[in-house]
Amino acid sequence: MNWNKWHPKYVTRNIKREITVLYKCYKNESTPWYAKLAILLVVIYALSPIDLVPDFIPILGYFDDLILLPLGIWLAYKLIPDEVINIEKILTENLIPEKEAKSKKIVGAIVIIFIWVLIVWAIVRLISK
């Protein structure tokens, strides 16, 4: 068994990809309304800051992240036609190549750090007057 695929980074990256594919399937006109409802619930739950079980509760806190979210993704996939899933997976994989995504993250981080430096500089300048 390949334990690397259970590493948190790998699982997180895959869940992000699956949520993106589900969102694309939601926007596809060939997806039935009941599948769209399931997708909407899964995407809202995945993006919601409110957990069914708070994360600070030992062991049970991660229950929703480890069990409920993948179960919701699985259920949504069962309701979506296979053709729609295949098309959207291909389009999502070609959307942003891995190297381009990393470079965008680095640029975003630099911009955020620059903004924080400007804020701290402005505060220091106001205090020193």
Short mmCIF file of N, CA, C and O in Angstrom, two decimals:
data_model
loop_
_atom_site.label_atom_id
_atom_site.label_comp_id
_atom_site.label_asym_id
_atom_site.label_seq_id
_atom_site.Cartn_x
_atom_site.Cartn_y
_atom_site.Cartn_z
N MET A 1 0.84 -1.19 0.00
CA MET A 1 0.00 0.00 0.00
C MET A 1 0.87 1.24 0.00
O MET A 1 1.84 1.32 0.73
N ASN A 2 0.53 2.19 -0.82
CA ASN A 2 1.28 3.43 -0.92
C ASN A 2 0.77 4.42 0.14
O ASN A 2 -0.28 5.02 -0.02
N TRP A 3 1.55 4.58 1.21
CA TRP A 3 1.13 5.46 2.31
C TRP A 3 1.28 6.92 1.96
O TRP A 3 0.70 7.78 2.62
N ASN A 4 2.08 7.24 0.93
CA ASN A 4 2.25 8.65 0.56
C ASN A 4 0.94 9.28 0.13
O ASN A 4 0.74 10.47 0.29
N LYS A 5 0.03 8.49 -0.45
CA LYS A 5 -1.22 9.09 -0.90
C LYS A 5 -2.14 9.43 0.27
O LYS A 5 -3.16 10.08 0.09
N TRP A 6 -1.79 9.01 1.48
CA TRP A 6 -2.56 9.38 2.67
C TRP A 6 -1.93 10.54 3.43
O TRP A 6 -2.41 10.94 4.48
N HIS A 7 -0.83 11.08 2.89
CA HIS A 7 -0.18 12.25 3.50
C HIS A 7 -1.14 13.44 3.43
O HIS A 7 -1.82 13.64 2.42
N PRO A 8 -1.23 14.24 4.50
CA PRO A 8 -2.18 15.36 4.51
C PRO A 8 -2.08 16.30 3.31
O PRO A 8 -3.08 16.77 2.80
N LYS A 9 -0.86 16.58 2.83
CA LYS A 9 -0.72 17.46 1.66
C LYS A 9 -1.37 16.84 0.43
O LYS A 9 -2.03 17.51 -0.34
N TYR A 10 -1.17 15.54 0.24
CA TYR A 10 -1.74 14.84 -0.91
C TYR A 10 -3.25 14.83 -0.83
O TYR A 10 -3.94 15.12 -1.80
N VAL A 11 -3.78 14.51 0.35
CA VAL A 11 -5.23 14.46 0.54
C VAL A 11 -5.84 15.83 0.33
O VAL A 11 -6.86 15.98 -0.36
N THR A 12 -5.23 16.86 0.91
CA THR A 12 -5.74 18.22 0.77
C THR A 12 -5.74 18.66 -0.69
O THR A 12 -6.71 19.23 -1.17
N ARG A 13 -4.66 18.38 -1.39
CA ARG A 13 -4.58 18.76 -2.80
C ARG A 13 -5.66 18.05 -3.60
O ARG A 13 -6.30 18.65 -4.46
N ASN A 14 -5.90 16.78 -3.31
CA ASN A 14 -6.92 16.04 -4.04
C ASN A 14 -8.32 16.54 -3.72
O ASN A 14 -9.16 16.61 -4.61
N ILE A 15 -8.58 16.86 -2.47
CA ILE A 15 -9.91 17.36 -2.11
C ILE A 15 -10.15 18.71 -2.79
O ILE A 15 -11.24 18.97 -3.30
N LYS A 16 -9.14 19.57 -2.83
CA LYS A 16 -9.28 20.85 -3.52
C LYS A 16 -9.61 20.62 -5.00
O LYS A 16 -10.46 21.28 -5.56
N ARG A 17 -8.90 19.67 -5.61
CA ARG A 17 -9.14 19.36 -7.02
C ARG A 17 -10.56 18.83 -7.22
O ARG A 17 -11.26 19.21 -8.15
N GLU A 18 -10.99 17.94 -6.33
CA GLU A 18 -12.33 17.35 -6.45
C GLU A 18 -13.42 18.41 -6.27
O GLU A 18 -14.43 18.39 -6.97
N ILE A 19 -13.23 19.32 -5.33
CA ILE A 19 -14.20 20.40 -5.13
C ILE A 19 -14.27 21.28 -6.38
O ILE A 19 -15.35 21.70 -6.80
N THR A 20 -13.11 21.54 -7.00
CA THR A 20 -13.09 22.33 -8.23
C THR A 20 -13.82 21.61 -9.35
O THR A 20 -14.61 22.22 -10.07
N VAL A 21 -13.61 20.30 -9.48
CA VAL A 21 -14.30 19.52 -10.50
C VAL A 21 -15.81 19.54 -10.24
O VAL A 21 -16.61 19.71 -11.16
N LEU A 22 -16.20 19.39 -8.98
CA LEU A 22 -17.62 19.42 -8.64
C LEU A 22 -18.24 20.76 -9.00
O LEU A 22 -19.35 20.82 -9.53
N TYR A 23 -17.53 21.84 -8.72
CA TYR A 23 -18.04 23.16 -9.05
C TYR A 23 -18.23 23.30 -10.56
O TYR A 23 -19.22 23.84 -11.03
N LYS A 24 -17.25 22.81 -11.32
CA LYS A 24 -17.36 22.86 -12.79
C LYS A 24 -18.54 22.01 -13.27
O LYS A 24 -19.24 22.39 -14.20
N CYS A 25 -18.75 20.85 -12.64
CA CYS A 25 -19.89 20.00 -12.99
C CYS A 25 -21.21 20.71 -12.67
O CYS A 25 -22.19 20.57 -13.39
N TYR A 26 -21.22 21.47 -11.58
CA TYR A 26 -22.41 22.23 -11.20
C TYR A 26 -22.78 23.23 -12.30
O TYR A 26 -23.95 23.42 -12.61
N LYS A 27 -21.79 23.86 -12.88
CA LYS A 27 -22.03 24.86 -13.91
C LYS A 27 -22.39 24.24 -15.26
O LYS A 27 -22.91 24.92 -16.14
N ASN A 28 -22.12 22.95 -15.43
CA ASN A 28 -22.41 22.26 -16.68
C ASN A 28 -23.91 22.04 -16.83
O ASN A 28 -24.58 21.58 -15.90
N GLU A 29 -24.45 22.35 -17.99
CA GLU A 29 -25.90 22.24 -18.22
C GLU A 29 -26.39 20.80 -18.27
O GLU A 29 -27.58 20.54 -18.08
N SER A 30 -25.49 19.85 -18.50
CA SER A 30 -25.88 18.44 -18.60
C SER A 30 -26.06 17.78 -17.23
O SER A 30 -26.52 16.64 -17.16
N THR A 31 -25.69 18.47 -16.18
CA THR A 31 -25.82 17.92 -14.83
C THR A 31 -27.26 18.05 -14.37
O THR A 31 -27.83 19.14 -14.43
N PRO A 32 -27.88 16.94 -13.90
CA PRO A 32 -29.28 17.02 -13.44
C PRO A 32 -29.42 17.88 -12.18
O PRO A 32 -28.47 18.07 -11.43
N TRP A 33 -30.63 18.36 -11.93
CA TRP A 33 -30.87 19.28 -10.82
C TRP A 33 -30.56 18.65 -9.47
O TRP A 33 -30.05 19.31 -8.58
N TYR A 34 -30.87 17.36 -9.30
CA TYR A 34 -30.61 16.71 -8.00
C TYR A 34 -29.11 16.56 -7.74
O TYR A 34 -28.66 16.64 -6.60
N ALA A 35 -28.33 16.38 -8.81
CA ALA A 35 -26.87 16.33 -8.65
C ALA A 35 -26.34 17.73 -8.32
O ALA A 35 -25.44 17.87 -7.50
N LYS A 36 -26.94 18.74 -8.95
CA LYS A 36 -26.53 20.12 -8.66
C LYS A 36 -26.81 20.47 -7.20
O LYS A 36 -26.02 21.16 -6.56
N LEU A 37 -27.93 19.99 -6.67
CA LEU A 37 -28.25 20.23 -5.27
C LEU A 37 -27.21 19.57 -4.36
O LEU A 37 -26.72 20.19 -3.41
N ALA A 38 -26.85 18.33 -4.66
CA ALA A 38 -25.83 17.62 -3.87
C ALA A 38 -24.48 18.34 -3.97
O ALA A 38 -23.79 18.52 -2.96
N ILE A 39 -24.12 18.77 -5.17
CA ILE A 39 -22.85 19.49 -5.37
C ILE A 39 -22.85 20.78 -4.57
O ILE A 39 -21.87 21.10 -3.89
N LEU A 40 -23.95 21.51 -4.63
CA LEU A 40 -24.06 22.77 -3.91
C LEU A 40 -23.86 22.56 -2.41
O LEU A 40 -23.11 23.30 -1.76
N LEU A 41 -24.47 21.54 -1.86
CA LEU A 41 -24.33 21.25 -0.44
C LEU A 41 -22.90 20.88 -0.08
O LEU A 41 -22.36 21.34 0.93
N VAL A 42 -22.25 20.07 -0.92
CA VAL A 42 -20.87 19.65 -0.65
C VAL A 42 -19.92 20.84 -0.74
O VAL A 42 -19.07 21.04 0.14
N VAL A 43 -20.07 21.66 -1.78
CA VAL A 43 -19.16 22.80 -1.96
C VAL A 43 -19.36 23.82 -0.83
O VAL A 43 -18.39 24.34 -0.28
N ILE A 44 -20.61 24.08 -0.48
CA ILE A 44 -20.87 25.01 0.62
C ILE A 44 -20.27 24.48 1.92
O ILE A 44 -19.63 25.22 2.67
N TYR A 45 -20.45 23.19 2.18
CA TYR A 45 -19.91 22.60 3.41
C TYR A 45 -18.38 22.64 3.40
O TYR A 45 -17.75 22.93 4.42
N ALA A 46 -17.77 22.38 2.24
CA ALA A 46 -16.31 22.39 2.14
C ALA A 46 -15.74 23.79 2.37
O ALA A 46 -14.69 23.94 2.98
N LEU A 47 -16.44 24.80 1.88
CA LEU A 47 -15.94 26.17 2.00
C LEU A 47 -16.39 26.88 3.28
O LEU A 47 -15.87 27.93 3.61
N SER A 48 -17.33 26.28 3.98
CA SER A 48 -17.88 26.90 5.18
C SER A 48 -16.88 26.88 6.33
O SER A 48 -16.23 25.86 6.59
N PRO A 49 -16.76 27.99 7.03
CA PRO A 49 -15.87 28.00 8.21
C PRO A 49 -16.49 27.28 9.40
O PRO A 49 -15.82 27.02 10.38
N ILE A 50 -17.77 26.95 9.31
CA ILE A 50 -18.46 26.28 10.41
C ILE A 50 -18.44 24.78 10.16
O ILE A 50 -18.88 24.30 9.12
N ASP A 51 -17.92 24.03 11.13
CA ASP A 51 -17.86 22.58 11.03
C ASP A 51 -19.03 21.97 11.78
O ASP A 51 -19.53 22.54 12.75
N LEU A 52 -19.44 20.79 11.33
CA LEU A 52 -20.49 20.06 12.03
C LEU A 52 -20.02 19.71 13.44
O LEU A 52 -20.74 19.86 14.41
N VAL A 53 -18.78 19.24 13.52
CA VAL A 53 -18.14 18.96 14.80
C VAL A 53 -16.91 19.86 14.88
O VAL A 53 -16.03 19.78 14.02
N PRO A 54 -16.81 20.75 15.89
CA PRO A 54 -15.66 21.65 15.98
C PRO A 54 -14.33 20.89 16.05
O PRO A 54 -14.24 19.82 16.66
N ASP A 55 -13.31 21.43 15.40
CA ASP A 55 -12.01 20.75 15.30
C ASP A 55 -11.28 20.61 16.64
O ASP A 55 -10.42 19.76 16.78
N PHE A 56 -11.61 21.45 17.62
CA PHE A 56 -10.89 21.37 18.90
C PHE A 56 -11.31 20.17 19.74
O PHE A 56 -10.65 19.83 20.71
N ILE A 57 -12.39 19.48 19.37
CA ILE A 57 -12.81 18.27 20.09
C ILE A 57 -11.89 17.13 19.66
O ILE A 57 -11.81 16.83 18.47
N PRO A 58 -11.20 16.51 20.62
CA PRO A 58 -10.24 15.45 20.26
C PRO A 58 -10.89 14.33 19.45
O PRO A 58 -11.99 13.90 19.73
N ILE A 59 -10.19 13.87 18.46
CA ILE A 59 -10.55 12.78 17.56
C ILE A 59 -11.81 13.08 16.75
O ILE A 59 -11.79 13.07 15.53
N LEU A 60 -12.91 13.39 17.39
CA LEU A 60 -14.16 13.66 16.68
C LEU A 60 -14.12 14.96 15.90
O LEU A 60 -14.88 15.14 14.95
N GLY A 61 -13.24 15.86 16.27
CA GLY A 61 -13.16 17.16 15.63
C GLY A 61 -12.82 17.10 14.15
O GLY A 61 -13.24 17.94 13.37
N TYR A 62 -12.06 16.08 13.78
CA TYR A 62 -11.69 15.94 12.37
C TYR A 62 -12.56 14.93 11.64
O TYR A 62 -12.32 14.62 10.48
N PHE A 63 -13.60 14.45 12.30
CA PHE A 63 -14.50 13.47 11.71
C PHE A 63 -15.12 13.99 10.42
O PHE A 63 -15.13 13.29 9.41
N ASP A 64 -15.61 15.22 10.46
CA ASP A 64 -16.26 15.76 9.27
C ASP A 64 -15.28 15.96 8.12
O ASP A 64 -15.61 15.75 6.97
N ASP A 65 -14.05 16.36 8.46
CA ASP A 65 -13.05 16.59 7.42
C ASP A 65 -12.58 15.28 6.79
O ASP A 65 -12.32 15.22 5.59
N LEU A 66 -12.47 14.24 7.59
CA LEU A 66 -11.94 12.97 7.10
C LEU A 66 -13.01 12.03 6.56
O LEU A 66 -12.72 11.18 5.72
N ILE A 67 -14.24 12.15 7.04
CA ILE A 67 -15.29 11.21 6.64
C ILE A 67 -16.40 11.89 5.86
O ILE A 67 -16.73 11.47 4.75
N LEU A 68 -17.00 12.93 6.41
CA LEU A 68 -18.18 13.52 5.79
C LEU A 68 -17.89 14.20 4.45
O LEU A 68 -18.67 14.05 3.50
N LEU A 69 -16.81 14.94 4.35
CA LEU A 69 -16.50 15.63 3.11
C LEU A 69 -16.21 14.64 1.97
O LEU A 69 -16.80 14.75 0.90
N PRO A 70 -15.33 13.66 2.17
CA PRO A 70 -15.12 12.66 1.10
C PRO A 70 -16.40 11.88 0.78
O PRO A 70 -16.65 11.56 -0.38
N LEU A 71 -17.21 11.60 1.78
CA LEU A 71 -18.48 10.90 1.54
C LEU A 71 -19.42 11.76 0.70
O LEU A 71 -20.07 11.27 -0.22
N GLY A 72 -19.48 13.05 0.98
CA GLY A 72 -20.29 13.97 0.19
C GLY A 72 -19.79 14.07 -1.24
O GLY A 72 -20.59 14.11 -2.19
N ILE A 73 -18.47 14.11 -1.41
CA ILE A 73 -17.89 14.16 -2.76
C ILE A 73 -18.25 12.88 -3.52
O ILE A 73 -18.66 12.92 -4.68
N TRP A 74 -18.12 11.75 -2.86
CA TRP A 74 -18.46 10.46 -3.48
C TRP A 74 -19.93 10.42 -3.90
O TRP A 74 -20.25 10.02 -5.01
N LEU A 75 -20.81 10.87 -3.01
CA LEU A 75 -22.24 10.87 -3.33
C LEU A 75 -22.55 11.78 -4.51
O LEU A 75 -23.30 11.41 -5.42
N ALA A 76 -21.95 12.96 -4.53
CA ALA A 76 -22.17 13.89 -5.64
C ALA A 76 -21.69 13.28 -6.96
O ALA A 76 -22.37 13.38 -7.98
N TYR A 77 -20.53 12.61 -6.92
CA TYR A 77 -20.03 11.96 -8.13
C TYR A 77 -20.96 10.85 -8.62
O TYR A 77 -21.08 10.63 -9.81
N LYS A 78 -21.60 10.16 -7.70
CA LYS A 78 -22.53 9.09 -8.08
C LYS A 78 -23.76 9.65 -8.80
O LYS A 78 -24.36 8.96 -9.61
N LEU A 79 -24.12 10.89 -8.52
CA LEU A 79 -25.32 11.49 -9.11
C LEU A 79 -25.04 12.20 -10.44
O LEU A 79 -25.96 12.49 -11.19
N ILE A 80 -23.77 12.47 -10.72
CA ILE A 80 -23.39 13.19 -11.95
C ILE A 80 -23.12 12.17 -13.06
O ILE A 80 -22.46 11.16 -12.82
N PRO A 81 -23.61 12.44 -14.28
CA PRO A 81 -23.29 11.54 -15.41
C PRO A 81 -21.78 11.43 -15.64
O PRO A 81 -21.05 12.42 -15.49
N ASP A 82 -21.31 10.23 -15.99
CA ASP A 82 -19.88 10.00 -16.18
C ASP A 82 -19.26 10.89 -17.25
O ASP A 82 -18.13 11.33 -17.11
N GLU A 83 -20.02 11.18 -18.30
CA GLU A 83 -19.49 12.03 -19.37
C GLU A 83 -19.15 13.42 -18.86
O GLU A 83 -18.12 14.00 -19.21
N VAL A 84 -20.02 13.96 -18.02
CA VAL A 84 -19.80 15.30 -17.46
C VAL A 84 -18.57 15.28 -16.57
O VAL A 84 -17.71 16.18 -16.65
N ILE A 85 -18.44 14.27 -15.73
CA ILE A 85 -17.29 14.18 -14.83
C ILE A 85 -15.99 14.11 -15.63
O ILE A 85 -15.03 14.82 -15.32
N ASN A 86 -15.96 13.24 -16.65
CA ASN A 86 -14.74 13.08 -17.44
C ASN A 86 -14.34 14.38 -18.14
O ASN A 86 -13.17 14.77 -18.13
N ILE A 87 -15.31 15.06 -18.73
CA ILE A 87 -15.02 16.33 -19.41
C ILE A 87 -14.49 17.36 -18.43
O ILE A 87 -13.47 18.02 -18.68
N GLU A 88 -15.15 17.51 -17.30
CA GLU A 88 -14.74 18.54 -16.33
C GLU A 88 -13.41 18.20 -15.67
O GLU A 88 -12.64 19.11 -15.35
N LYS A 89 -13.11 16.92 -15.46
CA LYS A 89 -11.80 16.55 -14.90
C LYS A 89 -10.69 16.92 -15.86
O LYS A 89 -9.66 17.45 -15.46
N ILE A 90 -10.89 16.65 -17.14
CA ILE A 90 -9.88 16.99 -18.14
C ILE A 90 -9.69 18.50 -18.21
O ILE A 90 -8.55 18.99 -18.22
N LEU A 91 -10.79 19.24 -18.22
CA LEU A 91 -10.69 20.70 -18.28
C LEU A 91 -10.04 21.27 -17.03
O LEU A 91 -9.27 22.24 -17.10
N THR A 92 -10.32 20.70 -15.87
CA THR A 92 -9.74 21.19 -14.62
C THR A 92 -8.25 20.89 -14.55
O THR A 92 -7.47 21.72 -14.10
N GLU A 93 -7.83 19.71 -15.01
CA GLU A 93 -6.41 19.37 -14.99
C GLU A 93 -5.61 20.28 -15.92
O GLU A 93 -4.47 20.61 -15.64
N ASN A 94 -6.22 20.69 -17.02
CA ASN A 94 -5.53 21.57 -17.96
C ASN A 94 -5.68 23.04 -17.62
O ASN A 94 -5.10 23.89 -18.28
N LEU A 95 -6.47 23.34 -16.59
CA LEU A 95 -6.76 24.72 -16.23
C LEU A 95 -5.50 25.47 -15.81
O LEU A 95 -5.16 26.50 -16.36
N ILE A 96 -4.81 24.97 -14.80
CA ILE A 96 -3.60 25.63 -14.30
C ILE A 96 -2.53 24.56 -14.09
O ILE A 96 -2.67 23.71 -13.22
N PRO A 97 -1.47 24.59 -14.90
CA PRO A 97 -0.37 23.64 -14.67
C PRO A 97 0.24 23.86 -13.29
O PRO A 97 0.19 24.95 -12.74
N GLU A 98 0.81 22.80 -12.73
CA GLU A 98 1.34 22.82 -11.35
C GLU A 98 2.39 23.91 -11.14
O GLU A 98 2.37 24.62 -10.16
N LYS A 99 3.33 24.08 -12.08
CA LYS A 99 4.38 25.09 -11.92
C LYS A 99 3.79 26.49 -11.94
O LYS A 99 4.21 27.35 -11.19
N GLU A 100 2.82 26.72 -12.82
CA GLU A 100 2.18 28.03 -12.90
C GLU A 100 1.43 28.34 -11.61
O GLU A 100 1.45 29.46 -11.13
N ALA A 101 0.79 27.34 -11.03
CA ALA A 101 0.05 27.54 -9.78
C ALA A 101 1.01 27.90 -8.66
O ALA A 101 0.72 28.78 -7.85
N LYS A 102 2.18 27.25 -8.59
CA LYS A 102 3.16 27.56 -7.55
C LYS A 102 3.68 28.98 -7.72
O LYS A 102 3.85 29.69 -6.74
N SER A 103 3.94 29.39 -8.95
CA SER A 103 4.46 30.75 -9.16
C SER A 103 3.41 31.79 -8.78
O SER A 103 3.75 32.84 -8.25
N LYS A 104 2.13 31.50 -9.02
CA LYS A 104 1.08 32.43 -8.62
C LYS A 104 0.98 32.51 -7.10
O LYS A 104 0.73 33.59 -6.56
N LYS A 105 1.19 31.40 -6.40
CA LYS A 105 1.17 31.43 -4.94
C LYS A 105 2.32 32.26 -4.39
O LYS A 105 2.15 33.00 -3.44
N ILE A 106 3.48 32.13 -5.01
CA ILE A 106 4.64 32.89 -4.56
C ILE A 106 4.41 34.38 -4.78
O ILE A 106 4.67 35.20 -3.89
N VAL A 107 3.89 34.75 -5.93
CA VAL A 107 3.61 36.16 -6.22
C VAL A 107 2.57 36.69 -5.23
O VAL A 107 2.70 37.80 -4.70
N GLY A 108 1.53 35.90 -4.97
CA GLY A 108 0.51 36.31 -4.00
C GLY A 108 1.09 36.51 -2.61
O GLY A 108 0.75 37.48 -1.92
N ALA A 109 1.97 35.61 -2.19
CA ALA A 109 2.60 35.74 -0.88
C ALA A 109 3.47 36.99 -0.81
O ALA A 109 3.47 37.70 0.20
N ILE A 110 4.19 37.28 -1.87
CA ILE A 110 5.04 38.48 -1.89
C ILE A 110 4.18 39.74 -1.80
O ILE A 110 4.52 40.67 -1.06
N VAL A 111 3.07 39.77 -2.52
CA VAL A 111 2.18 40.93 -2.47
C VAL A 111 1.63 41.11 -1.05
O VAL A 111 1.59 42.23 -0.53
N ILE A 112 1.19 40.04 -0.41
CA ILE A 112 0.65 40.13 0.95
C ILE A 112 1.72 40.60 1.92
O ILE A 112 1.46 41.47 2.77
N ILE A 113 2.92 40.07 1.82
CA ILE A 113 4.02 40.50 2.70
C ILE A 113 4.32 41.98 2.48
O ILE A 113 4.51 42.73 3.44
N PHE A 114 4.33 42.41 1.23
CA PHE A 114 4.58 43.82 0.92
C PHE A 114 3.51 44.72 1.54
O PHE A 114 3.82 45.77 2.12
N ILE A 115 2.24 44.29 1.45
CA ILE A 115 1.15 45.08 2.05
C ILE A 115 1.33 45.17 3.56
O ILE A 115 1.17 46.25 4.15
N TRP A 116 1.69 44.07 4.21
CA TRP A 116 1.91 44.09 5.66
C TRP A 116 3.08 44.99 6.04
O TRP A 116 3.03 45.71 7.05
N VAL A 117 4.13 44.96 5.25
CA VAL A 117 5.28 45.83 5.52
C VAL A 117 4.85 47.29 5.41
O VAL A 117 5.23 48.13 6.24
N LEU A 118 4.06 47.63 4.40
CA LEU A 118 3.56 49.01 4.25
C LEU A 118 2.69 49.42 5.45
O LEU A 118 2.80 50.55 5.94
N ILE A 119 1.84 48.51 5.91
CA ILE A 119 0.98 48.82 7.06
C ILE A 119 1.82 49.06 8.31
O ILE A 119 1.59 50.05 9.03
N VAL A 120 2.78 48.19 8.56
CA VAL A 120 3.65 48.36 9.73
C VAL A 120 4.45 49.66 9.61
O VAL A 120 4.58 50.41 10.59
N TRP A 121 4.97 49.95 8.42
CA TRP A 121 5.71 51.19 8.21
C TRP A 121 4.83 52.41 8.49
O TRP A 121 5.26 53.37 9.13
N ALA A 122 3.59 52.39 8.01
CA ALA A 122 2.66 53.51 8.23
C ALA A 122 2.36 53.68 9.70
O ALA A 122 2.31 54.80 10.22
N ILE A 123 2.16 52.59 10.41
CA ILE A 123 1.87 52.66 11.85
C ILE A 123 3.07 53.22 12.60
O ILE A 123 2.92 54.09 13.47
N VAL A 124 4.26 52.73 12.29
CA VAL A 124 5.48 53.22 12.96
C VAL A 124 5.67 54.71 12.67
O VAL A 124 6.01 55.49 13.56
N ARG A 125 5.41 55.11 11.46
CA ARG A 125 5.58 56.51 11.09
C ARG A 125 4.56 57.39 11.84
O ARG A 125 4.89 58.48 12.28
N LEU A 126 3.30 56.93 11.99
CA LEU A 126 2.31 57.69 12.72
C LEU A 126 2.66 57.78 14.21
O LEU A 126 2.45 58.83 14.83
N ILE A 127 3.16 56.71 14.76
CA ILE A 127 3.50 56.69 16.19
C ILE A 127 4.71 57.58 16.46
O ILE A 127 4.79 58.27 17.49
N SER A 128 5.67 57.61 15.56
CA SER A 128 6.89 58.37 15.78
C SER A 128 6.70 59.88 15.63
O SER A 128 7.55 60.65 16.02
N LYS A 129 5.57 60.31 15.08
CA LYS A 129 5.33 61.76 14.92
C LYS A 129 4.91 62.37 16.18
O LYS A 129 4.59 62.44 17.12
#
